[in-house]
Amino acid sequence: MIASPFRMPGSVPANGVATWPKDVGIIAMEVYIPSQYVEQSELETFDGVDAGKYTIGLGQARMGFCTDREDINSLCLTVVQRLMERNCLSYDSIGRLEVGTETIIDKSKSVKTVLMQLFEESGNTDVEGIDTTNACYGGTAALFNAVNWVESSSWDGRYALVVSGDIAVYATGGARPTGGAGAVAMLVGPNAPLAFDRGLRGTHMQHAYDFYKPDMVSEYPVVDGKLSIQCYLSALDRCYAVYRNKINAQWQREGVDKRFNLEDFGYMIFHSPYCKLVQKSLARLLLNDFLSHPNPNTDSGLYSGLEAFRDVKAEDTYFDRDVEKAFLKASAQMFEQKTKASLLVSNQNGNMYTPSVYGCLASVLAQHTAQQLAGQRVGVFSYGSGFAATLYSIRITQDATPDSALEKLVASLSDLQARLDSRMKVSPAVFAENMKLREKTHHLANYVPQSSVEELFPGTWYLTRVDEKHRRQYSRRSLNDDAPLEAGLVTSTTTNEHIPSPAKKIPRMPATTAGPAVVSMTNGDH
């Protein structure tokens, strides 16, 4: 009998081997946080709540915010251009650009198309990708799309660029201190120092109205706080179970005789609506390990004294204070080692929505040396209300030598604490005035922003006006405060790319001298 030459689409020939680019993941990162913040302790007094409600109860110290000079377009313009400049990259080297955001200022036009103005000088319009939206999960979906593109037959050898950005604002009340704002940009390609573990994603998606934004003329969400916490924790349970099953199966195929548990993560980071929930989430994972362990030692070690909780059902414990207290205590040392460092940006700037978990990743990188990070596996839990969630893992390269990709990535984020410290503190009254101004004006046409440009960080893009057709125009503050910058031009004078393009002979833009005037940008005709 003659064997059929036909195979199922996508199947590998008998004599063939499936191949992918090696170690696809994050090569470079850039974080943008607004230049102003309010102290949460002062906000407690201003709001007339008990001392410690925001600082201890939520675990928040400061909250960054945007004036009417910044919107989602300007945040993303700023973080993309900073990443390109700091890494001396040509816009020609980008083949995919994808944005994750839930801050919608146009129901049709994507933020990505606004960002394409940065590419105009290079002439590169061959850039795939658009916006991805589902609450705080959009950045992760965009990142997965970028990784999948590099590993697919569609890849043309260039980098992918992923941008997560949001302005998290709430109406006056108990949810307001869980706000924040910012953006994170990530360069994706092969041979990355932060490589995605292939095949190790645990995802859970379900319908719920825990947090949503049905009012098209308001920036404020509708929030069911208790339901949101339950959705978050139930998603964490489900995703962790799926992840563990997949990695255990992978290890079994590889001949590794052990069961995965939380100790196998060098670091564990989470989407952070507020820091206290992250601490509870790590404890939650320990509870999952305990309940799934065939014979845990409750006499000594990690599970010491937890025998009373052996028969609890996870779904009955979302708001069980006894379980929470016991596992917070049991996981305290693990939290210090694996998760606490990730909360730098969350604690000092607040919830950034889609960039939140990637601000946590940047925080870990910023506070460790390349040698400390090398070889570690990072667990990442991303959650977006409505709801969508994934737990996946990243492997950090073993190569921590001087001038290695990991060393350069760590060095690029080493000033993160200094950037946080350089912001300007404002009073809660001034913060409240800014929130009222945004509330009244964020949706207006024929509007000129009222807030000062001088308080923005150098190199920040800002809104100059919204015309009568709702078309937005932007300019950029100079990096040096005295030499305006042109859109899309690399200002570094170095002739060497810090990160070579994965494709051969990709041209890079020449160094340039800034022109005499700021070039305006719009989200309409140009």
Coordinates of C-alpha atoms in Angstrom, one line a residue:
M1 CA 0.0 0.0 0.0
I2 CA 1.4 3.4 -1.0
A3 CA 1.4 5.9 1.8
S4 CA -0.6 9.0 1.2
P5 CA 1.5 12.1 0.4
F6 CA -1.1 14.3 2.1
R7 CA -0.9 15.5 5.7
M8 CA -3.0 17.6 7.9
P9 CA -2.3 21.3 7.4
G10 CA 0.5 22.4 9.7
S11 CA 1.9 18.9 10.3
V12 CA 5.6 18.3 10.2
P13 CA 6.9 16.0 7.4
A14 CA 8.2 12.7 8.7
N15 CA 11.8 13.6 8.0
G16 CA 11.3 17.2 9.1
V17 CA 11.8 19.0 12.4
A18 CA 9.7 21.9 13.7
T19 CA 11.9 24.9 14.2
W20 CA 11.4 28.3 15.8
P21 CA 13.6 31.2 16.3
K22 CA 15.5 30.6 19.5
D23 CA 14.7 32.2 22.9
V24 CA 12.0 34.6 21.7
G25 CA 11.1 37.2 24.3
I26 CA 11.9 40.6 25.7
I27 CA 15.1 42.2 24.6
A28 CA 14.6 45.8 25.9
M29 CA 12.1 47.6 28.1
E30 CA 11.3 51.2 28.8
V31 CA 9.0 52.6 31.6
Y32 CA 7.3 56.0 31.6
I33 CA 5.6 57.3 34.7
P34 CA 4.0 60.8 35.1
S35 CA 6.0 63.6 36.6
Q36 CA 3.6 64.3 39.5
Y37 CA 2.3 62.3 42.4
V38 CA 0.2 62.6 45.6
E39 CA 1.1 61.0 48.9
Q40 CA -1.4 58.4 50.0
S41 CA -1.0 59.3 53.7
E42 CA -1.9 62.9 52.8
L43 CA -4.8 61.6 50.7
E44 CA -6.1 59.7 53.7
T45 CA -6.3 62.9 55.7
F46 CA -7.8 64.8 52.8
D47 CA -10.5 62.1 52.3
G48 CA -11.3 61.9 56.0
V49 CA -10.6 58.2 56.3
D50 CA -8.7 56.3 59.0
A51 CA -4.9 56.7 59.0
G52 CA -3.4 53.6 57.3
K53 CA -6.5 52.8 55.1
Y54 CA -4.6 53.4 51.9
T55 CA -1.0 53.0 53.1
I56 CA -1.4 49.8 55.1
G57 CA -4.8 48.5 54.0
L58 CA -4.0 48.8 50.3
G59 CA -0.2 48.9 50.7
Q60 CA 0.2 52.0 48.6
A61 CA 2.6 54.9 49.3
R62 CA 2.3 57.3 46.3
M63 CA 0.0 57.7 43.3
G64 CA 1.1 59.1 40.0
F65 CA -1.4 61.0 37.9
C66 CA -1.7 62.9 34.6
T67 CA -3.0 66.4 34.0
D68 CA -5.1 67.4 31.0
R69 CA -1.8 67.7 29.1
E70 CA -1.4 63.9 28.8
D71 CA -3.6 61.2 27.3
I72 CA -3.1 57.6 26.2
N73 CA -1.6 58.8 22.8
S74 CA 1.0 61.0 24.5
L75 CA 1.9 58.3 27.1
C76 CA 2.6 55.8 24.3
L77 CA 4.4 58.3 22.1
T78 CA 6.7 59.1 25.0
V79 CA 7.6 55.6 26.0
V80 CA 8.1 54.3 22.4
Q81 CA 10.4 57.2 21.5
R82 CA 12.4 56.8 24.7
L83 CA 12.9 53.1 24.1
M84 CA 14.1 53.7 20.5
E85 CA 16.4 56.5 21.6
R86 CA 17.9 54.8 24.6
N87 CA 18.6 51.7 22.6
C88 CA 19.8 53.5 19.5
L89 CA 17.3 51.6 17.3
S90 CA 16.1 52.5 13.8
Y91 CA 12.4 52.6 13.2
D92 CA 13.1 50.5 10.1
S93 CA 14.0 47.6 12.4
I94 CA 10.4 47.3 13.7
G95 CA 8.0 45.0 11.8
R96 CA 5.2 44.8 14.3
L97 CA 3.9 47.4 16.7
E98 CA 1.0 46.4 19.0
V99 CA -0.7 48.4 21.8
G100 CA -2.5 47.1 24.8
T101 CA -4.7 49.6 26.5
E102 CA -8.2 50.1 28.1
T103 CA -7.9 53.9 28.0
I104 CA -10.1 54.6 24.9
I105 CA -10.3 58.1 23.5
D106 CA -11.6 57.0 20.1
K107 CA -14.0 54.1 19.4
S108 CA -12.5 53.5 15.9
K109 CA -8.9 54.9 15.5
S110 CA -6.2 52.9 17.3
V111 CA -3.4 54.3 19.4
K112 CA -1.0 52.3 17.2
T113 CA -1.9 54.5 14.1
V114 CA -1.1 57.6 16.1
L115 CA 2.3 56.1 17.0
M116 CA 3.0 55.6 13.3
Q117 CA 3.9 59.3 13.1
L118 CA 7.1 58.4 14.8
F119 CA 8.0 56.2 11.9
E120 CA 7.4 58.8 9.2
E121 CA 11.0 60.1 8.9
S122 CA 12.2 56.5 8.4
G123 CA 9.7 55.8 5.6
N124 CA 8.7 52.5 7.3
T125 CA 5.0 51.9 6.9
D126 CA 5.3 48.1 6.7
V127 CA 4.4 47.6 10.4
E128 CA 1.7 45.1 11.5
G129 CA -0.4 45.2 14.6
I130 CA -3.2 47.4 16.1
D131 CA -4.7 47.9 19.6
T132 CA -5.8 45.1 21.9
T133 CA -8.4 45.7 24.6
N134 CA -9.7 43.8 27.6
A135 CA -9.2 45.8 30.9
C136 CA -5.8 45.2 32.3
Y137 CA -5.1 42.1 30.2
G138 CA -4.6 44.0 26.9
G139 CA -0.9 44.4 27.3
T140 CA -0.4 40.7 27.8
A141 CA -2.5 39.8 24.8
A142 CA -0.4 42.3 22.7
L143 CA 2.8 40.7 24.0
F144 CA 1.6 37.2 23.2
N145 CA 0.7 38.4 19.7
A146 CA 4.2 39.8 19.3
V147 CA 5.9 36.6 20.5
N148 CA 3.6 34.5 18.3
W149 CA 4.4 36.6 15.3
V150 CA 8.2 36.2 15.7
E151 CA 7.7 32.4 16.0
S152 CA 5.4 32.3 13.0
S153 CA 5.7 32.0 9.2
S154 CA 4.7 35.7 9.0
W155 CA 7.9 36.9 10.7
D156 CA 10.1 38.9 8.4
G157 CA 13.2 39.0 10.6
R158 CA 12.5 42.4 12.3
Y159 CA 11.6 43.2 15.9
A160 CA 8.2 43.5 17.4
L161 CA 7.4 46.4 19.7
V162 CA 4.7 46.1 22.4
V163 CA 3.3 49.1 24.2
S164 CA 1.1 48.9 27.3
G165 CA -0.3 52.2 28.6
D166 CA -3.2 53.5 30.7
I167 CA -4.5 56.3 32.8
A168 CA -6.3 54.7 35.8
V169 CA -8.7 57.2 37.4
Y170 CA -11.7 56.8 39.6
A171 CA -14.6 58.9 40.8
T172 CA -14.3 60.4 44.3
G173 CA -14.6 57.6 46.9
G174 CA -12.9 54.4 48.2
A175 CA -11.6 53.3 44.8
R176 CA -9.8 56.5 43.9
P177 CA -6.5 55.7 45.8
T178 CA -6.1 52.6 43.6
G179 CA -5.5 54.8 40.5
G180 CA -2.2 55.6 38.7
A181 CA -0.9 56.1 35.2
G182 CA 2.0 55.1 33.0
A183 CA 3.3 53.1 30.0
V184 CA 5.7 50.3 29.4
A185 CA 7.3 49.5 26.0
M186 CA 9.0 46.1 25.3
L187 CA 11.1 45.1 22.3
V188 CA 10.5 41.5 21.3
G189 CA 12.7 39.2 19.2
P190 CA 14.9 36.1 19.3
N191 CA 17.9 35.5 21.4
A192 CA 16.3 37.5 24.2
P193 CA 17.6 37.8 27.7
L194 CA 14.0 37.2 28.9
A195 CA 12.8 34.3 26.9
F196 CA 9.2 33.0 27.1
D197 CA 8.8 29.4 28.2
R198 CA 7.2 27.7 25.2
G199 CA 4.0 25.9 25.8
L200 CA 3.8 27.0 29.5
R201 CA 0.7 29.2 29.7
G202 CA -2.2 28.6 32.0
T203 CA -5.2 30.7 30.9
H204 CA -8.7 31.2 32.3
M205 CA -11.4 33.4 30.8
Q206 CA -15.0 33.9 32.0
H207 CA -17.8 36.3 31.8
A208 CA -18.3 38.7 34.8
Y209 CA -19.2 42.3 35.5
D210 CA -16.5 42.9 38.1
F211 CA -15.0 46.1 36.6
Y212 CA -16.1 47.7 33.3
K213 CA -16.5 51.0 31.6
P214 CA -20.0 51.2 30.0
D215 CA -20.2 55.1 30.0
M216 CA -18.6 56.3 26.8
V217 CA -18.3 59.9 28.0
S218 CA -16.6 59.1 31.3
E219 CA -13.1 57.9 32.2
Y220 CA -14.5 56.3 35.4
P221 CA -15.3 52.6 35.6
V222 CA -18.1 50.8 37.4
V223 CA -16.5 48.6 40.0
D224 CA -17.9 45.7 42.1
G225 CA -15.0 45.5 44.5
K226 CA -15.8 42.2 46.3
L227 CA -16.7 40.4 43.0
S228 CA -13.5 41.8 41.4
I229 CA -11.3 40.3 44.2
Q230 CA -13.2 36.9 43.9
C231 CA -12.7 36.9 40.1
Y232 CA -9.0 37.7 40.4
L233 CA -8.3 35.0 43.0
S234 CA -10.4 32.4 41.2
A235 CA -8.6 33.1 38.0
L236 CA -5.3 32.8 39.8
D237 CA -6.3 29.4 41.1
R238 CA -7.4 28.1 37.7
C239 CA -4.4 29.5 35.8
Y240 CA -1.9 28.1 38.3
A241 CA -3.5 24.7 38.1
V242 CA -3.3 24.6 34.3
Y243 CA 0.3 25.9 34.4
R244 CA 1.4 23.2 36.9
N245 CA -0.3 20.5 34.8
K246 CA 1.6 21.6 31.7
I247 CA 5.0 22.0 33.3
N248 CA 4.6 18.7 35.1
A249 CA 3.7 17.0 31.8
Q250 CA 6.7 18.7 30.2
W251 CA 9.0 17.5 32.9
Q252 CA 7.7 14.0 32.7
R253 CA 8.5 13.9 29.0
E254 CA 12.0 15.2 29.8
G255 CA 12.5 12.6 32.5
V256 CA 12.4 15.1 35.4
D257 CA 11.1 13.2 38.5
K258 CA 9.4 16.0 40.5
R259 CA 6.2 18.0 40.9
F260 CA 6.2 21.7 40.3
N261 CA 5.6 24.1 43.2
L262 CA 6.0 27.8 44.0
E263 CA 9.7 27.2 45.1
D264 CA 10.5 26.6 41.4
F265 CA 9.9 30.2 40.5
G266 CA 12.9 32.4 41.2
Y267 CA 10.5 35.4 41.2
M268 CA 6.7 35.6 41.1
I269 CA 5.0 38.7 39.9
F270 CA 1.4 39.7 39.6
H271 CA -0.9 42.3 38.1
S272 CA -1.1 44.8 40.9
P273 CA -4.4 46.7 41.4
Y274 CA -2.9 47.5 44.8
C275 CA 0.1 46.0 46.6
K276 CA -1.8 44.2 49.4
L277 CA -3.7 42.1 46.9
V278 CA -0.4 40.9 45.5
Q279 CA 0.9 39.8 48.9
K280 CA -2.4 37.9 49.4
S281 CA -2.0 36.4 45.9
L282 CA 1.4 34.8 46.7
A283 CA -0.2 33.4 49.8
R284 CA -2.9 32.0 47.6
L285 CA -0.5 30.2 45.4
L286 CA 1.0 28.6 48.6
L287 CA -2.5 27.5 49.6
N288 CA -2.8 25.9 46.1
D289 CA 0.5 24.0 46.6
F290 CA -0.6 22.9 50.1
L291 CA -4.0 21.6 49.0
S292 CA -2.6 19.7 46.0
H293 CA 0.4 18.2 47.9
P294 CA -0.2 14.4 48.4
N295 CA 1.3 14.4 51.9
P296 CA 2.4 17.8 53.2
N297 CA 4.6 18.0 56.3
T298 CA 2.6 20.1 58.8
D299 CA 5.0 19.4 61.7
S300 CA 7.9 21.5 60.4
G301 CA 9.0 23.5 57.4
L302 CA 6.9 25.6 55.0
Y303 CA 3.5 24.0 55.9
S304 CA 4.1 23.9 59.7
G305 CA 0.9 24.5 61.7
L306 CA -1.4 24.4 58.7
E307 CA -3.0 21.0 59.3
A308 CA -6.3 22.6 60.2
F309 CA -6.7 23.8 56.6
R310 CA -6.0 20.5 54.9
D311 CA -9.6 19.8 53.9
V312 CA -10.8 23.3 52.9
K313 CA -12.0 23.9 49.4
A314 CA -10.2 26.7 47.5
E315 CA -13.4 28.1 46.1
D316 CA -14.7 28.6 49.7
T317 CA -11.7 30.6 50.9
Y318 CA -11.7 33.8 48.9
F319 CA -12.7 35.8 51.9
D320 CA -11.8 33.4 54.7
R321 CA -9.7 35.6 57.1
D322 CA -8.3 32.6 59.0
V323 CA -7.0 31.0 55.8
E324 CA -5.7 34.3 54.6
K325 CA -3.9 35.1 57.8
A326 CA -2.3 31.6 58.1
F327 CA -1.0 31.5 54.6
L328 CA 0.2 35.1 54.6
K329 CA 2.3 34.2 57.6
A330 CA 3.5 30.9 56.0
S331 CA 4.5 32.7 52.8
A332 CA 6.1 35.8 54.4
Q333 CA 9.7 34.8 53.7
M334 CA 8.8 33.7 50.2
F335 CA 7.2 37.1 49.6
E336 CA 10.3 38.9 50.7
Q337 CA 12.5 36.7 48.3
K338 CA 10.3 36.3 45.3
T339 CA 7.7 39.1 45.0
K340 CA 8.4 42.2 47.2
A341 CA 10.9 43.8 44.9
S342 CA 8.4 43.7 42.0
L343 CA 6.1 46.2 43.9
L344 CA 8.4 49.2 43.6
V345 CA 6.5 50.9 40.8
S346 CA 3.1 49.7 42.1
N347 CA 3.8 51.1 45.5
Q348 CA 5.2 54.4 44.4
N349 CA 3.1 55.1 41.3
G350 CA -0.1 53.0 41.7
N351 CA -2.1 50.8 39.3
M352 CA -1.2 51.4 35.6
Y353 CA -3.8 48.9 34.4
T354 CA -2.3 47.1 31.3
P355 CA 1.4 48.0 32.1
S356 CA 1.0 47.1 35.8
V357 CA 2.5 43.6 35.7
Y358 CA 5.2 44.8 33.3
G359 CA 6.1 47.6 35.7
C360 CA 6.5 44.8 38.3
L361 CA 8.9 43.0 35.9
A362 CA 10.9 46.2 35.3
S363 CA 11.0 46.7 39.1
V364 CA 12.6 43.2 39.6
L365 CA 15.2 43.9 36.9
A366 CA 15.9 47.4 38.3
Q367 CA 16.7 46.1 41.8
H368 CA 18.9 43.1 41.0
T369 CA 22.2 42.6 39.2
A370 CA 22.5 40.6 36.1
Q371 CA 24.4 38.0 38.0
Q372 CA 21.5 37.7 40.6
L373 CA 18.9 37.3 37.8
A374 CA 20.8 34.9 35.5
G375 CA 19.1 31.6 35.1
Q376 CA 16.0 32.4 37.1
R377 CA 12.5 31.5 36.1
V378 CA 9.9 34.3 36.6
G379 CA 6.3 33.5 37.0
V380 CA 3.9 36.1 35.6
F381 CA 0.2 36.4 36.4
S382 CA -1.8 38.8 34.3
Y383 CA -5.4 39.6 35.0
G384 CA -8.0 41.8 33.3
S385 CA -11.5 42.3 34.5
G386 CA -14.5 41.0 32.6
F387 CA -12.5 38.7 32.8
A388 CA -9.3 37.3 31.2
A389 CA -6.2 35.9 32.9
T390 CA -3.0 34.0 32.2
L391 CA -0.1 32.7 34.3
Y392 CA 3.0 32.1 32.2
S393 CA 6.7 32.1 32.8
I394 CA 9.9 33.7 31.5
R395 CA 13.4 32.2 31.6
I396 CA 16.2 34.7 32.2
T397 CA 19.4 33.9 30.3
Q398 CA 22.4 32.4 32.0
D399 CA 24.6 34.9 30.3
A400 CA 25.3 37.8 32.7
T401 CA 28.8 38.8 31.3
P402 CA 29.7 42.4 30.8
D403 CA 28.0 43.8 27.6
S404 CA 25.6 40.9 27.5
A405 CA 22.0 41.5 26.5
L406 CA 20.9 40.9 30.1
E407 CA 23.5 43.3 31.5
K408 CA 22.3 46.0 29.1
L409 CA 18.7 45.4 29.9
V410 CA 19.3 45.7 33.7
A411 CA 21.5 48.8 33.2
S412 CA 18.8 50.5 31.2
L413 CA 16.4 50.2 34.1
S414 CA 18.8 50.8 37.0
D415 CA 17.7 54.5 37.3
L416 CA 14.0 53.5 37.9
Q417 CA 14.1 54.5 41.6
A418 CA 15.8 57.8 40.8
R419 CA 13.1 58.5 38.2
L420 CA 10.4 57.8 40.8
D421 CA 12.2 60.1 43.3
S422 CA 12.6 62.9 40.8
R423 CA 8.8 63.5 40.5
M424 CA 7.1 66.5 42.0
K425 CA 4.8 66.0 44.9
V426 CA 1.5 67.9 44.9
S427 CA -1.1 68.3 47.6
P428 CA -4.3 66.2 47.6
A429 CA -6.3 69.4 46.9
V430 CA -4.3 70.0 43.7
F431 CA -4.7 66.4 42.7
A432 CA -8.5 66.6 43.2
E433 CA -8.6 69.8 41.1
N434 CA -6.8 68.0 38.3
M435 CA -9.2 65.1 38.5
K436 CA -12.1 67.5 38.2
L437 CA -10.5 69.2 35.2
R438 CA -10.0 65.8 33.5
E439 CA -13.6 64.9 34.3
K440 CA -14.9 68.0 32.6
T441 CA -12.6 68.2 29.6
H442 CA -11.2 64.8 28.5
H443 CA -13.9 64.3 25.9
L444 CA -14.2 67.9 24.6
A445 CA -13.6 69.1 21.1
N446 CA -12.1 72.5 20.3
Y447 CA -10.2 72.3 23.5
V448 CA -6.8 73.7 24.5
P449 CA -5.3 72.0 27.7
Q450 CA -4.9 74.3 30.7
S451 CA -2.1 72.6 32.7
S452 CA 1.5 73.6 32.6
V453 CA 3.9 71.9 30.2
E454 CA 6.9 72.9 32.3
E455 CA 6.1 70.3 35.0
L456 CA 6.5 67.4 32.5
F457 CA 9.7 65.4 32.4
P458 CA 12.1 66.3 29.5
G459 CA 11.3 64.3 26.4
T460 CA 7.6 63.9 27.3
W461 CA 5.0 64.1 24.5
Y462 CA 2.0 66.2 25.5
L463 CA -1.4 67.3 24.1
T464 CA -1.4 70.8 22.6
R465 CA -5.0 71.0 21.4
V466 CA -8.1 69.1 20.3
D467 CA -9.7 70.7 17.2
E468 CA -13.4 71.0 16.4
K469 CA -13.3 67.6 14.7
H470 CA -11.8 65.9 17.8
R471 CA -8.4 65.6 16.0
R472 CA -5.6 65.7 18.6
Q473 CA -2.3 67.5 18.2
Y474 CA 0.9 66.8 20.2
S475 CA 4.3 68.3 20.8
R476 CA 7.3 67.0 22.7
R477 CA 9.4 68.6 25.5
S478 CA 13.1 68.8 24.7
L479 CA 15.3 66.2 26.4
N480 CA 17.6 69.1 27.3
D481 CA 14.9 71.8 27.9
D482 CA 16.6 74.1 25.5
A483 CA 16.8 72.1 22.2
P484 CA 13.4 71.1 20.8
L485 CA 13.1 67.6 19.3
E486 CA 11.7 66.5 16.0
A487 CA 9.4 63.5 15.8
G488 CA 10.8 60.1 15.1
L489 CA 14.5 61.1 15.0
V490 CA 17.2 59.3 16.9
T491 CA 19.1 61.9 18.9
S492 CA 22.0 59.7 20.1
T493 CA 25.4 60.5 18.6
T494 CA 26.7 57.0 18.9
T495 CA 27.2 55.0 15.7
N496 CA 26.8 51.6 17.2
E497 CA 23.4 49.9 17.8
H498 CA 23.2 48.6 21.4
I499 CA 20.9 45.9 20.2
P500 CA 21.6 44.6 16.7
S501 CA 18.5 43.8 14.6
P502 CA 17.7 40.1 14.2
A503 CA 17.4 40.7 10.5
K504 CA 20.4 41.1 8.3
K505 CA 21.3 44.5 6.9
I506 CA 18.4 46.4 8.5
P507 CA 19.3 50.1 8.1
R508 CA 19.4 52.3 11.1
M509 CA 18.7 56.0 11.2
P510 CA 21.7 58.3 11.3
A511 CA 22.4 60.4 14.3
T512 CA 20.8 63.9 13.9
T513 CA 20.9 67.3 15.4
A514 CA 17.7 68.6 16.8
G515 CA 16.0 71.3 14.7
P516 CA 15.0 74.8 15.8
A517 CA 11.4 74.1 16.6
V518 CA 9.2 71.4 18.0
V519 CA 7.3 69.5 15.3
S520 CA 3.6 69.1 16.2
M521 CA 1.8 65.7 15.8
T522 CA -1.8 64.9 15.4
N523 CA -4.1 61.9 15.5
G524 CA -5.9 63.1 12.4
D525 CA -4.8 64.3 9.0
H526 CA -1.1 65.1 8.6

